[in-house]
Amino acid sequence: MLKGLIDSTKNDIKTDEGSVEKLVSQEKGEPMIYNGHKLTKRKDGRWQYKMTINKKTICVYGRTQIDCITNIKKIEKKGYKPTKPISLSEDIVLRWYTTIKEPNLKQKSKETYKNTLNNYIVPFLKGKDLNKIQLFELQEFLNKIKKERTREQIYQHIKGIFRYATASGELKNNIAEALVLPKRHNKITRESLTIAEQQQLLSLIKDSELETFFIFSLIIGTRRNETLAFNISDINIEKQSLKIHGTKTECADRTIKISKAMIDYLFANKKTEPYFPYGPEYYTKNIKKVLSQINTELCLHSLRHTCATNLFYLGIPDKQRQQILGHKSIVTTNNIYTNLELDVGKQDVLKLYNNLYYEF
Protein backbone atom coordinates (compact mmCIF):
# COMPACT_ATOMS: atom_id res chain seq x y z
CA MET A 1 0.00 0.00 0.00
CA LEU A 2 1.15 3.56 -0.67
CA LYS A 3 0.65 4.45 2.99
CA GLY A 4 2.79 1.48 3.83
CA LEU A 5 5.43 2.60 1.39
CA ILE A 6 5.49 6.01 3.03
CA ASP A 7 4.70 5.35 6.69
CA SER A 8 5.35 1.73 7.64
CA THR A 9 8.21 0.72 9.92
CA LYS A 10 7.34 -2.99 9.97
CA ASN A 11 8.98 -6.02 8.32
CA ASP A 12 12.59 -5.31 9.31
CA ILE A 13 15.38 -6.51 7.01
CA LYS A 14 17.24 -9.57 8.24
CA THR A 15 20.94 -9.65 7.35
CA ASP A 16 23.68 -12.23 7.65
CA GLU A 17 27.05 -11.24 9.05
CA GLY A 18 29.69 -11.67 6.40
CA SER A 19 27.24 -11.19 3.54
CA VAL A 20 29.43 -8.37 2.16
CA GLU A 21 32.36 -10.73 1.87
CA LYS A 22 30.23 -13.34 0.09
CA LEU A 23 29.31 -10.76 -2.54
CA VAL A 24 32.85 -9.64 -3.29
CA SER A 25 33.19 -12.12 -6.11
CA GLN A 26 30.09 -10.63 -7.79
CA GLU A 27 31.58 -7.13 -8.06
CA LYS A 28 32.01 -7.32 -11.84
CA GLY A 29 29.41 -4.91 -13.10
CA GLU A 30 26.30 -7.05 -12.65
CA PRO A 31 23.79 -5.63 -10.13
CA MET A 32 24.06 -7.30 -6.75
CA ILE A 33 21.01 -8.42 -4.83
CA TYR A 34 20.75 -7.37 -1.19
CA ASN A 35 17.91 -8.91 0.76
CA GLY A 36 16.09 -9.78 -2.45
CA HIS A 37 16.39 -6.31 -3.97
CA LYS A 38 18.81 -5.19 -6.68
CA LEU A 39 21.22 -2.32 -6.35
CA THR A 40 21.05 0.16 -9.22
CA LYS A 41 23.81 2.05 -10.96
CA ARG A 42 23.51 5.82 -11.32
CA LYS A 43 24.59 7.89 -14.30
CA ASP A 44 27.47 9.31 -12.24
CA GLY A 45 28.86 5.79 -11.80
CA ARG A 46 27.89 5.34 -8.15
CA TRP A 47 25.64 2.52 -6.91
CA GLN A 48 22.52 3.10 -4.86
CA TYR A 49 20.05 1.18 -2.74
CA LYS A 50 16.65 2.43 -1.56
CA MET A 51 15.43 1.73 1.94
CA THR A 52 12.73 3.18 4.17
CA ILE A 53 13.70 4.40 7.63
CA ASN A 54 11.53 6.26 10.11
CA LYS A 55 8.74 6.73 7.56
CA LYS A 56 11.08 8.18 4.91
CA THR A 57 12.53 6.59 1.79
CA ILE A 58 16.28 7.21 1.60
CA CYS A 59 19.01 6.26 -0.87
CA VAL A 60 22.27 4.73 0.29
CA TYR A 61 25.21 5.31 -2.07
CA GLY A 62 28.62 3.77 -2.67
CA ARG A 63 31.47 4.15 -5.16
CA THR A 64 31.19 0.41 -5.73
CA GLN A 65 28.48 -2.09 -4.90
CA ILE A 66 30.54 -3.35 -1.96
CA ASP A 67 30.84 0.22 -0.66
CA CYS A 68 27.09 0.66 -1.00
CA ILE A 69 26.28 -2.52 0.93
CA THR A 70 28.89 -1.66 3.57
CA ASN A 71 27.14 1.70 4.07
CA ILE A 72 23.77 -0.05 4.38
CA LYS A 73 25.15 -2.27 7.13
CA LYS A 74 26.61 0.76 8.93
CA ILE A 75 23.12 2.28 9.02
CA GLU A 76 21.66 -0.99 10.29
CA LYS A 77 24.27 -1.24 13.06
CA LYS A 78 23.19 2.17 14.35
CA GLY A 79 19.89 0.60 15.31
CA TYR A 80 17.67 1.93 12.51
CA LYS A 81 14.93 -0.39 11.35
CA PRO A 82 14.54 -0.33 7.56
CA THR A 83 11.42 -1.76 5.99
CA LYS A 84 11.33 -4.58 3.49
CA PRO A 85 12.40 -3.36 0.02
CA ILE A 86 9.48 -2.58 -2.27
CA SER A 87 9.01 -3.90 -5.79
CA LEU A 88 10.00 -1.79 -8.80
CA SER A 89 6.38 -1.17 -9.81
CA GLU A 90 5.51 0.02 -6.28
CA ASP A 91 8.64 2.17 -6.26
CA ILE A 92 7.59 3.84 -9.52
CA VAL A 93 4.11 4.59 -8.12
CA LEU A 94 5.66 6.02 -4.96
CA ARG A 95 8.09 8.23 -6.87
CA TRP A 96 5.38 9.42 -9.27
CA TYR A 97 3.14 10.39 -6.35
CA THR A 98 5.79 11.98 -4.10
CA THR A 99 7.69 13.89 -6.81
CA ILE A 100 5.04 14.73 -9.43
CA LYS A 101 1.66 14.90 -7.69
CA GLU A 102 2.03 15.42 -3.92
CA PRO A 103 3.83 18.81 -4.02
CA ASN A 104 0.86 20.33 -5.89
CA LEU A 105 -1.94 18.82 -3.81
CA LYS A 106 -3.84 20.20 -0.85
CA GLN A 107 -4.20 17.90 2.17
CA LYS A 108 -7.69 16.64 1.39
CA SER A 109 -6.72 15.93 -2.23
CA LYS A 110 -3.73 13.95 -0.95
CA GLU A 111 -6.10 11.71 0.99
CA THR A 112 -8.19 11.11 -2.13
CA TYR A 113 -5.09 10.22 -4.17
CA LYS A 114 -3.78 7.86 -1.48
CA ASN A 115 -7.13 6.09 -1.18
CA THR A 116 -7.27 5.44 -4.92
CA LEU A 117 -3.65 4.32 -5.14
CA ASN A 118 -3.75 2.15 -2.00
CA ASN A 119 -7.05 0.43 -2.71
CA TYR A 120 -6.76 -0.13 -6.45
CA ILE A 121 -3.56 0.68 -8.33
CA VAL A 122 -0.87 -0.55 -5.91
CA PRO A 123 -2.59 -3.95 -5.31
CA PHE A 124 -2.94 -4.42 -9.08
CA LEU A 125 0.67 -3.49 -9.92
CA LYS A 126 2.31 -5.13 -6.88
CA GLY A 127 4.92 -7.68 -7.94
CA LYS A 128 4.34 -7.03 -11.64
CA ASP A 129 6.99 -5.95 -14.15
CA LEU A 130 5.56 -2.90 -15.94
CA ASN A 131 7.33 -3.97 -19.14
CA LYS A 132 5.52 -7.31 -19.11
CA ILE A 133 1.98 -6.10 -18.41
CA GLN A 134 -0.28 -6.61 -21.44
CA LEU A 135 -2.75 -4.00 -22.61
CA PHE A 136 -5.69 -6.41 -22.18
CA GLU A 137 -4.74 -6.89 -18.47
CA LEU A 138 -4.74 -3.15 -17.89
CA GLN A 139 -8.03 -2.69 -19.77
CA GLU A 140 -9.73 -5.56 -17.90
CA PHE A 141 -8.59 -4.08 -14.57
CA LEU A 142 -10.07 -0.70 -15.49
CA ASN A 143 -13.31 -2.18 -16.84
CA LYS A 144 -13.97 -4.03 -13.56
CA ILE A 145 -14.08 -0.81 -11.51
CA LYS A 146 -17.78 -0.30 -10.88
CA LYS A 147 -17.86 3.27 -9.58
CA GLU A 148 -17.61 5.54 -12.60
CA ARG A 149 -15.92 8.45 -10.81
CA THR A 150 -13.35 6.10 -9.25
CA ARG A 151 -12.74 4.49 -12.64
CA GLU A 152 -12.05 7.90 -14.19
CA GLN A 153 -9.55 8.73 -11.43
CA ILE A 154 -7.76 5.39 -11.85
CA TYR A 155 -7.60 5.93 -15.61
CA GLN A 156 -5.88 9.29 -15.15
CA HIS A 157 -3.51 7.95 -12.48
CA ILE A 158 -2.43 4.96 -14.58
CA LYS A 159 -1.71 7.14 -17.59
CA GLY A 160 0.35 9.49 -15.40
CA ILE A 161 2.30 6.65 -13.77
CA PHE A 162 3.09 4.99 -17.10
CA ARG A 163 4.15 8.29 -18.68
CA TYR A 164 6.45 8.89 -15.71
CA ALA A 165 7.95 5.39 -16.00
CA THR A 166 8.52 5.94 -19.74
CA ALA A 167 10.17 9.32 -19.24
CA SER A 168 12.46 7.87 -16.55
CA GLY A 169 13.58 5.11 -18.91
CA GLU A 170 12.09 2.29 -16.81
CA LEU A 171 9.30 1.49 -19.28
CA LYS A 172 10.08 0.76 -22.92
CA ASN A 173 6.57 0.76 -24.39
CA ASN A 174 3.81 2.88 -22.85
CA ILE A 175 0.76 0.69 -23.43
CA ALA A 176 -1.36 2.96 -21.20
CA GLU A 177 -1.60 5.45 -24.07
CA ALA A 178 -3.91 2.94 -25.78
CA LEU A 179 -6.06 2.47 -22.67
CA VAL A 180 -9.73 3.30 -23.27
CA LEU A 181 -11.90 4.87 -20.59
CA PRO A 182 -15.33 3.18 -20.66
CA LYS A 183 -18.16 5.61 -21.24
CA ARG A 184 -20.51 6.44 -18.42
CA HIS A 185 -23.72 4.47 -18.86
CA ASN A 186 -25.87 7.01 -17.13
CA LYS A 187 -24.49 10.52 -16.99
CA ILE A 188 -25.67 11.92 -13.68
CA THR A 189 -27.79 15.04 -14.00
CA ARG A 190 -27.60 16.78 -10.66
CA GLU A 191 -30.55 18.94 -9.79
CA SER A 192 -30.79 21.58 -7.09
CA LEU A 193 -33.11 21.20 -4.14
CA THR A 194 -36.48 22.85 -4.44
CA ILE A 195 -37.47 25.41 -1.82
CA ALA A 196 -39.71 22.79 -0.17
CA GLU A 197 -36.83 20.29 -0.11
CA GLN A 198 -34.48 22.89 1.37
CA GLN A 199 -37.00 23.58 4.12
CA GLN A 200 -37.18 19.85 4.84
CA LEU A 201 -33.38 19.56 4.81
CA LEU A 202 -32.84 22.42 7.25
CA SER A 203 -35.24 20.72 9.64
CA LEU A 204 -33.40 17.37 9.32
CA ILE A 205 -29.90 18.74 9.94
CA LYS A 206 -30.69 21.19 12.75
CA ASP A 207 -28.14 20.75 15.59
CA SER A 208 -26.59 17.72 13.87
CA GLU A 209 -22.87 17.09 13.36
CA LEU A 210 -23.28 17.77 9.64
CA GLU A 211 -25.25 21.01 9.94
CA THR A 212 -22.27 23.35 9.47
CA PHE A 213 -21.05 21.47 6.40
CA PHE A 214 -24.52 21.66 4.84
CA ILE A 215 -24.93 25.37 5.58
CA PHE A 216 -21.44 26.20 4.30
CA SER A 217 -22.10 24.33 1.03
CA LEU A 218 -25.53 25.88 0.53
CA ILE A 219 -24.46 29.47 1.25
CA ILE A 220 -20.91 29.56 -0.15
CA GLY A 221 -21.51 27.08 -3.00
CA THR A 222 -18.09 25.42 -2.79
CA ARG A 223 -17.04 22.10 -4.29
CA ARG A 224 -16.50 19.31 -1.76
CA ASN A 225 -12.70 19.64 -1.49
CA GLU A 226 -12.95 23.43 -1.43
CA THR A 227 -15.23 23.12 1.59
CA LEU A 228 -12.83 20.72 3.29
CA ALA A 229 -9.91 23.11 2.68
CA PHE A 230 -11.67 25.90 4.61
CA ASN A 231 -10.05 27.27 7.76
CA ILE A 232 -11.37 30.05 9.97
CA SER A 233 -8.28 32.12 9.08
CA ASP A 234 -9.61 32.35 5.49
CA ILE A 235 -12.17 34.89 6.71
CA ASN A 236 -11.34 38.60 6.59
CA ILE A 237 -13.77 40.12 9.10
CA GLU A 238 -13.00 43.73 8.21
CA LYS A 239 -13.59 43.23 4.48
CA GLN A 240 -16.37 40.67 4.99
CA SER A 241 -14.64 38.34 2.58
CA LEU A 242 -13.69 34.67 2.36
CA LYS A 243 -10.70 33.13 0.58
CA ILE A 244 -11.64 29.90 -1.23
CA HIS A 245 -8.84 27.50 -2.07
CA GLY A 246 -9.89 26.30 -5.51
CA THR A 247 -9.45 22.71 -6.67
CA LYS A 248 -10.57 22.56 -10.29
CA THR A 249 -10.19 25.42 -12.79
CA GLU A 250 -7.91 28.44 -12.98
CA CYS A 251 -10.90 30.49 -11.77
CA ALA A 252 -11.39 28.27 -8.72
CA ASP A 253 -9.00 30.14 -6.41
CA ARG A 254 -11.14 33.11 -5.47
CA THR A 255 -12.15 35.59 -2.79
CA ILE A 256 -15.86 36.23 -2.31
CA LYS A 257 -18.00 38.49 -0.13
CA ILE A 258 -19.88 36.89 2.78
CA SER A 259 -22.45 38.32 5.14
CA LYS A 260 -21.75 39.30 8.73
CA ALA A 261 -24.37 36.77 9.81
CA MET A 262 -22.47 33.99 8.00
CA ILE A 263 -19.18 35.08 9.57
CA ASP A 264 -20.79 34.98 13.03
CA TYR A 265 -22.28 31.55 12.26
CA LEU A 266 -18.91 30.09 11.22
CA PHE A 267 -17.10 31.43 14.29
CA ALA A 268 -19.88 30.27 16.61
CA ASN A 269 -19.74 26.74 15.22
CA LYS A 270 -15.95 26.30 15.17
CA LYS A 271 -15.20 23.15 17.18
CA THR A 272 -12.13 21.55 15.60
CA GLU A 273 -8.96 22.27 13.65
CA PRO A 274 -9.17 21.74 10.73
CA TYR A 275 -12.68 23.19 10.61
CA PHE A 276 -14.10 20.13 8.85
CA PRO A 277 -12.03 17.33 10.41
CA TYR A 278 -13.04 14.22 8.46
CA GLY A 279 -12.00 12.89 5.07
CA PRO A 280 -13.96 13.46 1.83
CA GLU A 281 -15.61 10.04 1.74
CA TYR A 282 -17.09 10.54 5.21
CA TYR A 283 -18.97 13.66 4.10
CA THR A 284 -19.96 12.24 0.70
CA LYS A 285 -21.42 9.09 2.25
CA ASN A 286 -23.21 10.66 5.21
CA ILE A 287 -24.60 13.64 3.31
CA LYS A 288 -25.99 11.25 0.72
CA LYS A 289 -27.75 9.37 3.53
CA VAL A 290 -29.41 12.57 4.76
CA LEU A 291 -30.40 13.77 1.29
CA SER A 292 -31.84 10.36 0.33
CA GLN A 293 -34.51 10.92 2.99
CA ILE A 294 -35.71 13.82 0.84
CA ASN A 295 -34.93 12.72 -2.72
CA THR A 296 -32.85 9.67 -3.73
CA GLU A 297 -31.47 11.53 -6.78
CA LEU A 298 -29.72 14.14 -4.64
CA CYS A 299 -26.05 14.04 -3.62
CA LEU A 300 -23.46 16.33 -1.99
CA HIS A 301 -22.81 18.22 -5.24
CA SER A 302 -26.53 19.04 -5.40
CA LEU A 303 -25.86 21.57 -2.62
CA ARG A 304 -23.62 23.56 -4.97
CA HIS A 305 -26.35 23.53 -7.64
CA THR A 306 -28.80 24.70 -4.99
CA CYS A 307 -26.55 27.63 -4.07
CA ALA A 308 -26.32 28.65 -7.75
CA THR A 309 -30.09 28.58 -8.04
CA ASN A 310 -30.63 30.51 -4.81
CA LEU A 311 -28.20 33.21 -5.96
CA PHE A 312 -30.33 33.62 -9.08
CA TYR A 313 -33.50 33.96 -6.98
CA LEU A 314 -31.72 36.62 -4.89
CA GLY A 315 -31.07 38.65 -8.03
CA ILE A 316 -27.26 38.34 -8.03
CA PRO A 317 -25.92 39.40 -11.48
CA ASP A 318 -24.50 36.76 -13.82
CA LYS A 319 -20.86 37.81 -13.54
CA GLN A 320 -20.94 37.81 -9.73
CA ARG A 321 -22.64 34.38 -9.58
CA GLN A 322 -19.96 33.03 -11.92
CA GLN A 323 -17.21 34.46 -9.71
CA ILE A 324 -18.79 33.15 -6.49
CA LEU A 325 -18.98 29.62 -7.90
CA GLY A 326 -15.55 29.76 -9.53
CA HIS A 327 -16.77 28.85 -13.00
CA LYS A 328 -14.68 29.56 -16.07
CA SER A 329 -17.77 30.29 -18.15
CA ILE A 330 -21.10 31.93 -17.33
CA VAL A 331 -22.69 29.32 -19.61
CA THR A 332 -21.82 26.66 -17.03
CA THR A 333 -23.33 28.76 -14.26
CA ASN A 334 -26.59 29.47 -16.09
CA ASN A 335 -27.23 26.34 -18.18
CA ILE A 336 -25.98 23.54 -15.94
CA TYR A 337 -26.06 24.79 -12.37
CA THR A 338 -29.22 26.88 -12.26
CA ASN A 339 -32.52 24.96 -12.02
CA LEU A 340 -35.48 27.26 -11.55
CA GLU A 341 -38.96 27.03 -10.08
CA LEU A 342 -41.22 29.54 -11.78
CA ASP A 343 -43.11 30.61 -8.66
CA VAL A 344 -40.08 31.19 -6.41
CA GLY A 345 -38.47 34.56 -5.69
CA LYS A 346 -36.05 36.40 -3.42
CA GLN A 347 -38.31 36.43 -0.37
CA ASP A 348 -38.62 32.63 -0.39
CA VAL A 349 -34.84 32.27 -0.03
CA LEU A 350 -34.56 35.01 2.61
CA LYS A 351 -37.33 33.36 4.64
CA LEU A 352 -35.28 30.14 4.82
CA TYR A 353 -31.79 31.56 5.43
CA ASN A 354 -32.42 35.02 6.92
CA ASN A 355 -29.22 37.04 6.43
CA LEU A 356 -26.75 34.21 5.73
CA TYR A 357 -26.47 35.10 2.01
CA TYR A 358 -24.50 38.27 1.25
CA GLU A 359 -26.63 41.09 -0.19
CA PHE A 360 -24.94 42.81 -3.12
Coordinates of C-alpha atoms in Angstrom, one line a residue, residues 105-116 119 147 149-150 153 210 213 217 223-230 247 274-289 299-301 303:
L105 CA -1.9 18.8 -3.8
K106 CA -3.8 20.2 -0.8
Q107 CA -4.2 17.9 2.2
K108 CA -7.7 16.6 1.4
S109 CA -6.7 15.9 -2.2
K110 CA -3.7 14.0 -0.9
E111 CA -6.1 11.7 1.0
T112 CA -8.2 11.1 -2.1
Y113 CA -5.1 10.2 -4.2
K114 CA -3.8 7.9 -1.5
N115 CA -7.1 6.1 -1.2
T116 CA -7.3 5.4 -4.9
N119 CA -7.0 0.4 -2.7
K147 CA -17.9 3.3 -9.6
R149 CA -15.9 8.4 -10.8
T150 CA -13.3 6.1 -9.2
Q153 CA -9.6 8.7 -11.4
L210 CA -23.3 17.8 9.6
F213 CA -21.0 21.5 6.4
S217 CA -22.1 24.3 1.0
R223 CA -17.0 22.1 -4.3
R224 CA -16.5 19.3 -1.8
N225 CA -12.7 19.6 -1.5
E226 CA -12.9 23.4 -1.4
T227 CA -15.2 23.1 1.6
L228 CA -12.8 20.7 3.3
A229 CA -9.9 23.1 2.7
F230 CA -11.7 25.9 4.6
T247 CA -9.5 22.7 -6.7
P274 CA -9.2 21.7 10.7
Y275 CA -12.7 23.2 10.6
F276 CA -14.1 20.1 8.8
P277 CA -12.0 17.3 10.4
Y278 CA -13.0 14.2 8.5
G279 CA -12.0 12.9 5.1
P280 CA -14.0 13.5 1.8
E281 CA -15.6 10.0 1.7
Y282 CA -17.1 10.5 5.2
Y283 CA -19.0 13.7 4.1
T284 CA -20.0 12.2 0.7
K285 CA -21.4 9.1 2.2
N286 CA -23.2 10.7 5.2
I287 CA -24.6 13.6 3.3
K288 CA -26.0 11.2 0.7
K289 CA -27.8 9.4 3.5
C299 CA -26.1 14.0 -3.6
L300 CA -23.5 16.3 -2.0
H301 CA -22.8 18.2 -5.2
L303 CA -25.9 21.6 -2.6

